[in-house]
Structures are given as structure tokens and as C-alpha cells.
Amino acid sequence: MSDTSAVTQSTFPPSADFAASANATADLYDEAERDRLAFWDKQAKRLSWDAPFTEVLDWAEAPFAKWFVGGTLNVAYNCVDRHVEAGNGDRVAIHWEGEPVGDQRTITYAELKDEVCKAANALTDLGLVAGDRVAIYMPMVPEAIVAMLACARLGVMHSVVFAGFSATALKARINDAEAKLVITVDGQYRRGKPASLKDAVDEAVDGEDSIEHVLVVRRTGIDIPWTEGRDLWWDETVAGASTEHSPEAFDAEHPLFLLYTSGTTGKPKGIMHTTGGYLTQSSYTHFNVFDVKPETDVYWCTADIGWVTGHTYIVYGPLSNGVTQVVYEGTPASPDEHRHFQIIEKYGVTIYYTAPTLVRSFMKWGRQIPADHDLSTLRLLGSVGEPINPEAWRWYRTVFGADRTPIVDTWWQTETGSIMISPLPGVTETKPGSAMTPLPGISAKIVDDDGNQLEPGTEHGEQPSGYLVLDKPWPSMLRGIWGDPERFKETYWTRFAEQGWYFAGDGARYGKDGEIWVLGRIDDVMNISGHRISTAEVESALVGHYGVAEAAVVGATDDHTGQAICAFVILKSSAKGGDENIVDELRAEVAKEISPIAKPREIHVVPELPKTRSGKIMRRLLRDVAEGRELGDTSTLVDPSVFEAIRASK
Ligand code: WTA
């Protein structure tokens, strides 16, 4: 077999060719090591500033950081106008591929500038001013990117809500941010069929006093409900606006966007990012980790703009670097499993960034599908969202990368804003399954309960795992949780308060060369196909059903999705025995309250839940049950015999 080397090989150095022309060389580590702040000063200067900053970092009010103090800039200018001014207006910014085959658009940087200016003028006419919030609830259409950039241009914060979220989830986010405007589409294509999205928006904005308008992009042409005076068509409002718009410069710490993410309670957190630091690190990491050559590369990140990966590595990173990218609207199996490979072939994609769960889908579909296509343009592959299992890593390298392309396994979070731990593709000798080491300029450690750094691993035998912490501030760090500074401190900064470190919520261990192996979340956040969902959110959706008295949810290991949601519910006596379809109803309830992606894989109706004497549900033990393991220590349970009943119900 041709792939034997990738199967047995344990480390993968970059080829001499790749290393010779790589954007980042080993010097970058030395430079950052010598003077971290001078290093970030230099990275920030890759951007165009209106007023220069006078100080790189002000950490006096930790954990509330100020980066690039006193500097002013406009993010949209940096992502669009300056490339046009540099003579690259004719370069393609976006090759957009719609889900229906044949639906495509090509947008150059000059055209993107016109679109963003028109949208900025239209939003201004609607009364939006710097500091306002706009909810964007859209599939992957070019207008979604235009809308984000138009907000950025005006200093208006966008809050993008994944279009797979339910009306209830959208409503909670609109309400928390007190958004004035929702930008959406009439409908979206999902596996070949148009489905309304506007209906969900109507349900979500009902009774929300903050909402003044709903701006609707015509995507599918389906019939939708309409509220005169409130609802506006994008093609009537934006299309006629002027393409002239002067960007205003905003302070480096002016808020750029909110992005809601799951935490350990049922209430999603509005993670807040600001202007100068976020763009600096997004641009720097995109340039060096993906080794982009804007003149020649065709980059494709398969994420959705509803998640942070779409924000940083579809919108702000690539556009700030002036690259050409592919944006695809649909699902990977539409109309069949060849779609991604056809797109790679059609546009000559050179850099491909995706999630392990998708790599595992491709593995399941088999090698014959990629073998039917010419993938030889690919020169770099990326992974994000969850630990990539070594088997999937090797398959990715062999089948996508012809056993020659480097793979960058990038660890980061909504909160970190951009990549923190990753190989540099022209420097690092990678190991399948490890995100390797912190990037130049970034500091991370794995520590024990008391904050002592763990030792590097040994050749044989696993090292103990510990907590992954970020022990120094970084430019694209979150600046807070919207409206809740206390929750910000408590969530991230109390576990190692004495040391002043950020605790990421992940467990990790060191390998023998000191490289980092991220093991996954150790809090009550689950990771389903790279999507963050908290156990508390799903529990609260379940107990919202009239028949449920109590619910406990755990994430169990799943070969395909990384983790899968397993729920244990106690029914109210009124519901017991009555409704045979209760499990289906509960799954539907979760889809309605959160999203279809949060539907439990398993729901077990049980007579009791395992609790400690203080009434805390022992999720650890439920995980043991869900994963079919021997039970761990049950001595703190009030009634260890509950497990017989739970097992019997499985
Ligand atoms: C997990 C996605 C291992 C991790 C960018 C983190 C990863 C959470 C990796 C953040 C990776 C992300 N290796 N685990 N390369 N990338 N994670 O906020 O548990 O959606 O805390 O950001 O995903 O998820 P979020």
C-alpha cells in the first residue's frame, strides 16, 4: 500500500521545499522569546493604523486587558479597502459556491469594497451608530460576510447566531445583547431543499422591544411572513445605497463583536472581542499557521460564520491578509459525497481547514470518492474544534495530502479569539493527534491542582494529565462577557486566581518532547462534532417539557462525533406509562429550544439519578454508565443501588 509510511511514521517534519518558502521560520520563536511585547508591536504593525498606539499592553486592570493603547484603526478598511488601494482590487476575495450545483459568484476585493460600503450606508440610514448591536442569522451567503464587515466598518457590534439554532436560542441572544436589527435571509438551502429562516426570526423578535428592523436577503424566493414598516428587503435597501463610504477609525479597544457560546450554566455567554488586538492576532496567525501567499493561494475554511472559526478564519484573518478564498454554502454530502472534492478540484484549493468530525465522515465514505478527483493543488491541511484522533490525522494526510502536506492541528477557543497552540507548518515536526506547542508570542502551560507545571512525558507510559492554562495575556483574548464582568472573572480567572492565569476548561498532558496533547473539556461543556454545548443547556431544555421531573446530561465518547449527548430523565408520575413517544418528544423539545445539533443520541428514562449527599448529580458516574465502563467510586452516593435501576433501563 502506498500509505505505509504515514501509518507507521510517528513524526512528520516539513519537506525541505515547504520549509524553504514558508512564511514562518524558527526565528519567529526566538524573536518572541527575546521580547514578547516588541514581537506583538511588530505584528500589530502589519495592519494599517490611523493613529499609532503608544503602549503595547496595559495589564494593570487584569484580567481586563488593553492592547495597543491609544491606537485607532478601522477593521473593514484593513480587510478590504487597503487591498484595493494597494492595486489588488481585481484579485478574487471570494469564490462563492452555493449549495445547488451551478450556483456560484465571484467577488473581487474591489466589488467587496463596494458591497461593504453600500451596506454600511444602508445601516447608517437605518439609524445604527457605533456601539449598537446587530444580530446576524444567516447561512453561508456572501451577504453574511458583507454584513459583518459593514458592522465592523461602523463600529457596530455584530452578534452572529448560527442559522442552525432555533428561534428560542436566537431570541435569548437578541434579548441579552439588546440588538436593534436582525439581518437574515428568506430561506436557506439545506440538503437540496429551501427552508424558511424568516419564520424563526419572526418568532424570535416577537415582543423584543429593542428590535427596530429586520433586514432580509432574498436567497430562495420562498414565501415568507412580512411585517410592513419593520421588515426590509436587502435588495431594496442596500442595493441602491452609495458605494462611497469613508471609514471612521476606532480605538483599539472599541468592541468589535459578540459571539455567544456555551458555558457551564444554561445561559450562553456573550463573548466580547475588541478591535486592535483581535485583528492583530487573527491576521498574524492566519498568515503564519496557514502559510498564506495571497498572490497564489486558494484557501478554504469549511467552518460556518456562526462559530468563531468562521469569524476569524473566513472573515477577519483571510481578508486582512488579502487572500482568495472559497466559501461554500451547503453540507458536504449535497448532492453527494463528492462535493468537497469537486470544489477543491474546481477552484484549485491549496489550503484546506476543517474539523476532525468531517475527516471521520470522509473516512467512512471511503477512499474511492477522493480518488476520483485531482487534489494535487493541496499543499497544507488544517484541523480545529476537537482533538483529532491519530488515525483520522494519518488518513487526512495520506488521502487529502498525498502523504506530503503538513497538517496544522490548531487549538483555540471562542474566548481566545484566534489560534494559540499549533505547529508552524514550515518548522514543526508534527505528531498525529498533538497540537504541539504554543505559537510564538503565546504562553501556555499544563499544571496540576496547585499550579505546578507538569513534567514532559516519557517514551513509554502516559504522563498524568493536568489543566491547560494561558499564563500570559494575548492580543485576541476576550475582553469580557457581555453585561457580566463578574461571570467573566469567575469563569476563567478564579481556578488559578493566585497566579493570575486563564483556565481554558481543557485537560491536557505533555508528550515526551514537551508537546501538548489536548484531551478535551474537563468542565460541563460537551463537544459534539466540534460544537460546544453545555450539559446545563440541554438539561434545562429537557425539564422544560411538561413530563420531565429531573434530567441529567453527559457527553459520552463517540467514534464519529467526538462526544455524543446522553440524557437520563425522571418522568413526572403524570407522564409515566402514558406516552410511548416521550423520548421522541423530548428530542424534539431539545431541537426546538436549542438546535437539532443538540438532540441527545440517547435518552434513558430512569427511576432515580445518582446524587451525593449534598444533592449534586454525579455526572462522572453517569458517564461511566453511558460509556459502558465499570463504575468509579460510588461511596459518596446516597443510594448506590440506583445504578441497578439505571442499568436496567438502558
Ligand atoms: C476544543 C473552537 C483539541 C477544546 C475554535 C476547546 C480542541 C474548545 C481543538 C473550544 C484542537 C478546539 N484540539 N481540542 N485542535 N480546537 N478544541 O469555543 O475543548 O467552539 O476548549 O472554539 O474546542 O471550542 P470553541
XYZ file of C-alpha atoms and ligand atoms in Angstrom, residues 261 308-309 383-388 409-415 435 504 506 518 520-521 527 530 532, ligand 1:
50
model
C -21.007 30.354 23.384
C -15.707 31.571 15.951
C -13.713 29.691 13.309
C -7.812 20.816 11.772
C -9.797 22.524 14.518
C -12.570 22.054 17.037
C -11.633 18.942 18.975
C -8.666 16.649 19.389
C -8.039 14.848 16.096
C -3.799 20.910 14.319
C -4.887 24.220 15.806
C -6.061 24.549 19.395
C -8.013 27.632 20.390
C -11.413 28.763 21.656
C -14.133 31.344 21.098
C -12.596 33.101 24.080
C -1.470 20.439 18.580
C -9.284 27.225 29.430
C -9.483 21.771 28.879
C -5.185 18.335 24.485
C -10.821 17.758 25.880
C -13.101 19.618 28.240
C -18.044 18.957 22.317
C -16.730 20.437 17.307
C -19.870 23.483 22.121
C -11.830 22.182 21.722
C -13.306 26.410 18.503
C -8.260 19.736 20.828
C -11.327 22.494 23.120
C -12.074 27.078 17.862
C -11.683 23.958 23.295
C -9.744 21.462 20.539
C -12.998 24.038 22.558
C -9.026 21.909 19.409
C -13.289 25.424 22.039
C -7.872 21.143 18.997
C -10.692 23.249 19.760
N -7.533 20.088 19.758
N -9.348 20.386 21.241
N -7.159 21.471 17.942
N -9.643 23.013 18.947
N -10.775 22.313 20.717
O -15.046 27.823 21.528
O -12.021 21.690 24.052
O -16.087 26.386 19.723
O -11.821 24.346 24.642
O -13.713 27.175 19.602
O -12.858 23.115 21.472
O -14.439 25.419 21.244
P -14.908 26.752 20.524
